[in-house]
Amino acid sequence: KLDGASFMSQDAYGHLCTVTGATWGIQGRTLKGTSDWISIPTITLAHGTPWAIAWWMYPQVDTSSNTVIGEATVTARFEHRTADSLSYYNTAGFVGTITLGSNILNRWIFMVAGSNVATLTLYEDMVSRGTWSPASVDMTITGIGRGNAGTNYGQGIYGEFIVYNNRVLTLADG
């Protein structure tokens, strides 16, 4: 059961996830962009360790600070910045922006961010959109839809989030 103010993660560990304002609907959680977010157990994705994050999202606004997934107390986050780009911030600040395919507003897209230790690659609907350098690949995920020490919130509908620690996804996994 994923509705309500809290729910257990659907992995083998059953971690408690808590919800602030993100309403449950048949397609996922709707975040309004002001204070809605989902607190998840801390997951450290460190430089030098392979990892991947896969998620479904339906972005509904074009803003300069629409956090998709990030840390609650520092700046590291993935942020949907315009109708066709996603930016990455590590704990030191802005790293870079990758241009996605066509306008991603008001449609479902499947995103995968994965580090094979050498690079961090971003995929949109299973198409590689670019990479970041390995020196800037680190973050500790604590929330969906919130980042930058709690000042940036996501807006749109967010479906499943899957985090793979110590494993990189490949196109064969798609």
PDB file of C-alpha atoms in Angstrom:
ATOM      1  CA  LYS A   1       0.000   0.000   0.000  1.00  0.00           C
ATOM      2  CA  LEU A   2       1.622   3.251  -1.146  1.00  0.00           C
ATOM      3  CA  ASP A   3      -1.043   5.812  -0.248  1.00  0.00           C
ATOM      4  CA  GLY A   4      -1.284   7.661   3.066  1.00  0.00           C
ATOM      5  CA  ALA A   5       1.176   9.776   5.042  1.00  0.00           C
ATOM      6  CA  SER A   6       3.714   6.957   5.229  1.00  0.00           C
ATOM      7  CA  PHE A   7       4.398   3.687   3.467  1.00  0.00           C
ATOM      8  CA  MET A   8       6.984   0.937   3.392  1.00  0.00           C
ATOM      9  CA  SER A   9       9.404   0.750   0.472  1.00  0.00           C
ATOM     10  CA  GLN A  10       8.629  -2.108  -1.861  1.00  0.00           C
ATOM     11  CA  ASP A  11      12.109  -3.630  -1.715  1.00  0.00           C
ATOM     12  CA  ALA A  12      13.281  -6.541   0.417  1.00  0.00           C
ATOM     13  CA  TYR A  13      14.073  -4.160   3.295  1.00  0.00           C
ATOM     14  CA  GLY A  14      10.668  -2.486   3.717  1.00  0.00           C
ATOM     15  CA  HIS A  15      12.087   0.918   4.728  1.00  0.00           C
ATOM     16  CA  LEU A  16       9.682   3.517   6.088  1.00  0.00           C
ATOM     17  CA  CYS A  17       9.023   6.448   3.711  1.00  0.00           C
ATOM     18  CA  THR A  18       7.113   9.510   4.905  1.00  0.00           C
ATOM     19  CA  VAL A  19       5.139  11.954   2.821  1.00  0.00           C
ATOM     20  CA  THR A  20       4.697  15.705   3.233  1.00  0.00           C
ATOM     21  CA  GLY A  21       1.759  16.912   1.148  1.00  0.00           C
ATOM     22  CA  ALA A  22       2.444  14.773  -1.951  1.00  0.00           C
ATOM     23  CA  THR A  23      -1.009  13.435  -2.716  1.00  0.00           C
ATOM     24  CA  TRP A  24      -1.448   9.859  -3.894  1.00  0.00           C
ATOM     25  CA  GLY A  25      -3.208   9.168  -7.186  1.00  0.00           C
ATOM     26  CA  ILE A  26      -3.574   6.230  -9.494  1.00  0.00           C
ATOM     27  CA  GLN A  27      -0.492   7.347 -11.493  1.00  0.00           C
ATOM     28  CA  GLY A  28       1.790   8.196  -8.564  1.00  0.00           C
ATOM     29  CA  ARG A  29       2.447  11.067  -6.175  1.00  0.00           C
ATOM     30  CA  THR A  30       1.576  14.620  -7.211  1.00  0.00           C
ATOM     31  CA  LEU A  31       3.915  17.348  -5.981  1.00  0.00           C
ATOM     32  CA  LYS A  32       2.795  20.978  -6.169  1.00  0.00           C
ATOM     33  CA  GLY A  33       6.238  22.610  -6.166  1.00  0.00           C
ATOM     34  CA  THR A  34       5.958  24.411  -2.825  1.00  0.00           C
ATOM     35  CA  SER A  35       6.432  22.070   0.122  1.00  0.00           C
ATOM     36  CA  ASP A  36       5.471  18.592  -1.090  1.00  0.00           C
ATOM     37  CA  TRP A  37       8.090  15.860  -0.934  1.00  0.00           C
ATOM     38  CA  ILE A  38       8.741  12.262   0.061  1.00  0.00           C
ATOM     39  CA  SER A  39      11.345  11.454   2.703  1.00  0.00           C
ATOM     40  CA  ILE A  40      13.150   8.190   2.014  1.00  0.00           C
ATOM     41  CA  PRO A  41      15.813   6.277   3.958  1.00  0.00           C
ATOM     42  CA  THR A  42      19.262   7.734   3.378  1.00  0.00           C
ATOM     43  CA  ILE A  43      20.995   6.176   0.371  1.00  0.00           C
ATOM     44  CA  THR A  44      24.628   7.132  -0.213  1.00  0.00           C
ATOM     45  CA  LEU A  45      25.729   7.117  -3.843  1.00  0.00           C
ATOM     46  CA  ALA A  46      29.462   7.698  -3.638  1.00  0.00           C
ATOM     47  CA  HIS A  47      32.145   8.452  -6.192  1.00  0.00           C
ATOM     48  CA  GLY A  48      34.070   5.250  -6.842  1.00  0.00           C
ATOM     49  CA  THR A  49      31.004   3.028  -6.421  1.00  0.00           C
ATOM     50  CA  PRO A  50      28.696   2.004  -9.286  1.00  0.00           C
ATOM     51  CA  TRP A  51      25.046   2.990  -8.874  1.00  0.00           C
ATOM     52  CA  ALA A  52      21.887   3.839 -10.805  1.00  0.00           C
ATOM     53  CA  ILE A  53      18.595   5.644 -10.197  1.00  0.00           C
ATOM     54  CA  ALA A  54      15.602   4.978 -12.442  1.00  0.00           C
ATOM     55  CA  TRP A  55      12.325   6.890 -12.244  1.00  0.00           C
ATOM     56  CA  TRP A  56       9.127   7.810 -14.063  1.00  0.00           C
ATOM     57  CA  MET A  57       8.095  11.455 -14.034  1.00  0.00           C
ATOM     58  CA  TYR A  58       5.466  13.672 -15.610  1.00  0.00           C
ATOM     59  CA  PRO A  59       6.850  17.235 -15.284  1.00  0.00           C
ATOM     60  CA  GLN A  60       4.203  19.930 -15.375  1.00  0.00           C
ATOM     61  CA  VAL A  61       6.083  23.208 -15.039  1.00  0.00           C
ATOM     62  CA  ASP A  62       9.117  24.912 -16.524  1.00  0.00           C
ATOM     63  CA  THR A  63      11.021  26.550 -13.664  1.00  0.00           C
ATOM     64  CA  SER A  64      14.618  27.157 -12.721  1.00  0.00           C
ATOM     65  CA  SER A  65      14.511  25.030  -9.581  1.00  0.00           C
ATOM     66  CA  ASN A  66      12.293  21.976  -9.898  1.00  0.00           C
ATOM     67  CA  THR A  67      14.071  19.314  -7.802  1.00  0.00           C
ATOM     68  CA  VAL A  68      13.448  15.724  -8.837  1.00  0.00           C
ATOM     69  CA  ILE A  69      15.568  13.881  -6.272  1.00  0.00           C
ATOM     70  CA  GLY A  70      18.102  15.199  -3.784  1.00  0.00           C
ATOM     71  CA  GLU A  71      19.445  15.821  -0.330  1.00  0.00           C
ATOM     72  CA  ALA A  72      17.519  17.650   2.368  1.00  0.00           C
ATOM     73  CA  THR A  73      20.454  19.335   4.087  1.00  0.00           C
ATOM     74  CA  VAL A  74      22.951  20.174   1.327  1.00  0.00           C
ATOM     75  CA  THR A  75      22.857  21.159  -2.323  1.00  0.00           C
ATOM     76  CA  ALA A  76      23.305  17.823  -4.152  1.00  0.00           C
ATOM     77  CA  ARG A  77      20.348  17.127  -6.440  1.00  0.00           C
ATOM     78  CA  PHE A  78      18.999  16.398  -9.905  1.00  0.00           C
ATOM     79  CA  GLU A  79      16.912  19.354 -11.038  1.00  0.00           C
ATOM     80  CA  HIS A  80      14.538  19.730 -13.992  1.00  0.00           C
ATOM     81  CA  ARG A  81      15.440  23.288 -15.065  1.00  0.00           C
ATOM     82  CA  THR A  82      13.730  23.945 -18.371  1.00  0.00           C
ATOM     83  CA  ALA A  83      11.312  22.210 -20.700  1.00  0.00           C
ATOM     84  CA  ASP A  84      14.180  20.186 -22.157  1.00  0.00           C
ATOM     85  CA  SER A  85      17.035  19.932 -19.653  1.00  0.00           C
ATOM     86  CA  LEU A  86      18.125  18.369 -16.373  1.00  0.00           C
ATOM     87  CA  SER A  87      20.941  19.717 -14.192  1.00  0.00           C
ATOM     88  CA  TYR A  88      23.118  18.001 -11.616  1.00  0.00           C
ATOM     89  CA  TYR A  89      24.480  19.614  -8.465  1.00  0.00           C
ATOM     90  CA  ASN A  90      26.918  17.838  -6.175  1.00  0.00           C
ATOM     91  CA  THR A  91      27.806  18.840  -2.615  1.00  0.00           C
ATOM     92  CA  ALA A  92      30.110  21.577  -3.958  1.00  0.00           C
ATOM     93  CA  GLY A  93      27.421  23.120  -6.193  1.00  0.00           C
ATOM     94  CA  PHE A  94      26.477  23.248  -9.875  1.00  0.00           C
ATOM     95  CA  VAL A  95      28.141  20.629 -12.098  1.00  0.00           C
ATOM     96  CA  GLY A  96      26.357  20.860 -15.422  1.00  0.00           C
ATOM     97  CA  THR A  97      23.191  20.635 -17.496  1.00  0.00           C
ATOM     98  CA  ILE A  98      22.262  18.019 -20.058  1.00  0.00           C
ATOM     99  CA  THR A  99      19.780  18.743 -22.819  1.00  0.00           C
ATOM    100  CA  LEU A 100      17.066  16.129 -23.132  1.00  0.00           C
ATOM    101  CA  GLY A 101      15.158  15.202 -26.287  1.00  0.00           C
ATOM    102  CA  SER A 102      11.912  16.912 -27.132  1.00  0.00           C
ATOM    103  CA  ASN A 103       9.947  19.032 -24.671  1.00  0.00           C
ATOM    104  CA  ILE A 104       9.452  16.876 -21.579  1.00  0.00           C
ATOM    105  CA  LEU A 105       6.560  18.870 -20.113  1.00  0.00           C
ATOM    106  CA  ASN A 106       3.158  17.227 -19.710  1.00  0.00           C
ATOM    107  CA  ARG A 107       4.153  13.734 -20.793  1.00  0.00           C
ATOM    108  CA  TRP A 108       5.499  10.655 -19.044  1.00  0.00           C
ATOM    109  CA  ILE A 109       9.238  10.092 -19.396  1.00  0.00           C
ATOM    110  CA  PHE A 110      11.493   7.374 -18.028  1.00  0.00           C
ATOM    111  CA  MET A 111      14.795   8.655 -16.652  1.00  0.00           C
ATOM    112  CA  VAL A 112      17.903   6.744 -15.610  1.00  0.00           C
ATOM    113  CA  ALA A 113      21.012   8.283 -14.063  1.00  0.00           C
ATOM    114  CA  GLY A 114      23.858   5.829 -13.633  1.00  0.00           C
ATOM    115  CA  SER A 115      27.489   5.887 -12.563  1.00  0.00           C
ATOM    116  CA  ASN A 116      29.898   3.209 -13.727  1.00  0.00           C
ATOM    117  CA  VAL A 117      32.612   4.899 -11.609  1.00  0.00           C
ATOM    118  CA  ALA A 118      34.231   6.486 -14.687  1.00  0.00           C
ATOM    119  CA  THR A 119      31.237   8.655 -15.682  1.00  0.00           C
ATOM    120  CA  LEU A 120      27.682   9.569 -14.726  1.00  0.00           C
ATOM    121  CA  THR A 121      25.347   9.059 -17.688  1.00  0.00           C
ATOM    122  CA  LEU A 122      21.795  10.355 -18.025  1.00  0.00           C
ATOM    123  CA  TYR A 123      19.229   8.482 -20.141  1.00  0.00           C
ATOM    124  CA  GLU A 124      15.810   9.732 -21.230  1.00  0.00           C
ATOM    125  CA  ASP A 125      13.444   7.033 -22.503  1.00  0.00           C
ATOM    126  CA  MET A 126      16.484   4.723 -22.914  1.00  0.00           C
ATOM    127  CA  VAL A 127      18.428   7.217 -25.077  1.00  0.00           C
ATOM    128  CA  SER A 128      21.757   8.461 -23.706  1.00  0.00           C
ATOM    129  CA  ARG A 129      21.668  12.257 -23.378  1.00  0.00           C
ATOM    130  CA  GLY A 130      25.144  12.957 -21.988  1.00  0.00           C
ATOM    131  CA  THR A 131      27.660  12.403 -19.209  1.00  0.00           C
ATOM    132  CA  TRP A 132      29.329  14.188 -16.289  1.00  0.00           C
ATOM    133  CA  SER A 133      32.882  13.767 -15.046  1.00  0.00           C
ATOM    134  CA  PRO A 134      33.568  11.186 -12.313  1.00  0.00           C
ATOM    135  CA  ALA A 135      34.994  13.720  -9.856  1.00  0.00           C
ATOM    136  CA  SER A 136      31.526  15.193  -9.389  1.00  0.00           C
ATOM    137  CA  VAL A 137      29.490  12.021  -8.946  1.00  0.00           C
ATOM    138  CA  ASP A 138      28.422  11.819  -5.310  1.00  0.00           C
ATOM    139  CA  MET A 139      25.259  12.448  -3.328  1.00  0.00           C
ATOM    140  CA  THR A 140      23.269  11.106  -0.421  1.00  0.00           C
ATOM    141  CA  ILE A 141      19.627  10.810  -1.397  1.00  0.00           C
ATOM    142  CA  THR A 142      17.183  11.702   1.366  1.00  0.00           C
ATOM    143  CA  GLY A 143      14.123  12.823  -0.561  1.00  0.00           C
ATOM    144  CA  ILE A 144      12.094  12.743  -3.731  1.00  0.00           C
ATOM    145  CA  GLY A 145      10.948  16.182  -4.870  1.00  0.00           C
ATOM    146  CA  ARG A 146      13.129  18.150  -2.447  1.00  0.00           C
ATOM    147  CA  GLY A 147      16.722  19.378  -2.524  1.00  0.00           C
ATOM    148  CA  ASN A 148      19.060  22.312  -1.914  1.00  0.00           C
ATOM    149  CA  ALA A 149      18.671  22.192   1.864  1.00  0.00           C
ATOM    150  CA  GLY A 150      14.904  22.154   1.547  1.00  0.00           C
ATOM    151  CA  THR A 151      14.490  25.255  -0.623  1.00  0.00           C
ATOM    152  CA  ASN A 152      13.772  23.655  -4.026  1.00  0.00           C
ATOM    153  CA  TYR A 153      10.740  21.435  -4.547  1.00  0.00           C
ATOM    154  CA  GLY A 154       9.561  19.354  -7.483  1.00  0.00           C
ATOM    155  CA  GLN A 155       6.305  19.831  -9.347  1.00  0.00           C
ATOM    156  CA  GLY A 156       4.505  17.201 -11.355  1.00  0.00           C
ATOM    157  CA  ILE A 157       3.621  13.548 -10.961  1.00  0.00           C
ATOM    158  CA  TYR A 158       6.290  11.106  -9.891  1.00  0.00           C
ATOM    159  CA  GLY A 159       5.884   7.372 -10.398  1.00  0.00           C
ATOM    160  CA  GLU A 160       8.276   4.645  -9.374  1.00  0.00           C
ATOM    161  CA  PHE A 161      11.789   5.403  -8.144  1.00  0.00           C
ATOM    162  CA  ILE A 162      14.282   2.562  -8.090  1.00  0.00           C
ATOM    163  CA  VAL A 163      17.793   2.925  -6.668  1.00  0.00           C
ATOM    164  CA  TYR A 164      20.517   0.381  -7.414  1.00  0.00           C
ATOM    165  CA  ASN A 165      23.570   0.645  -5.200  1.00  0.00           C
ATOM    166  CA  ASN A 166      26.688  -1.212  -6.392  1.00  0.00           C
ATOM    167  CA  ARG A 167      25.077  -1.911  -9.755  1.00  0.00           C
ATOM    168  CA  VAL A 168      24.934  -0.027 -13.045  1.00  0.00           C
ATOM    169  CA  LEU A 169      21.961  -0.468 -15.354  1.00  0.00           C
ATOM    170  CA  THR A 170      22.566  -1.132 -19.025  1.00  0.00           C
ATOM    171  CA  LEU A 171      20.315  -0.847 -22.071  1.00  0.00           C
ATOM    172  CA  ALA A 172      19.742  -4.602 -21.719  1.00  0.00           C
ATOM    173  CA  ASP A 173      17.931  -3.865 -18.422  1.00  0.00           C
ATOM    174  CA  GLY A 174      15.442  -1.614 -20.215  1.00  0.00           C
TER     175      GLY A 174
END
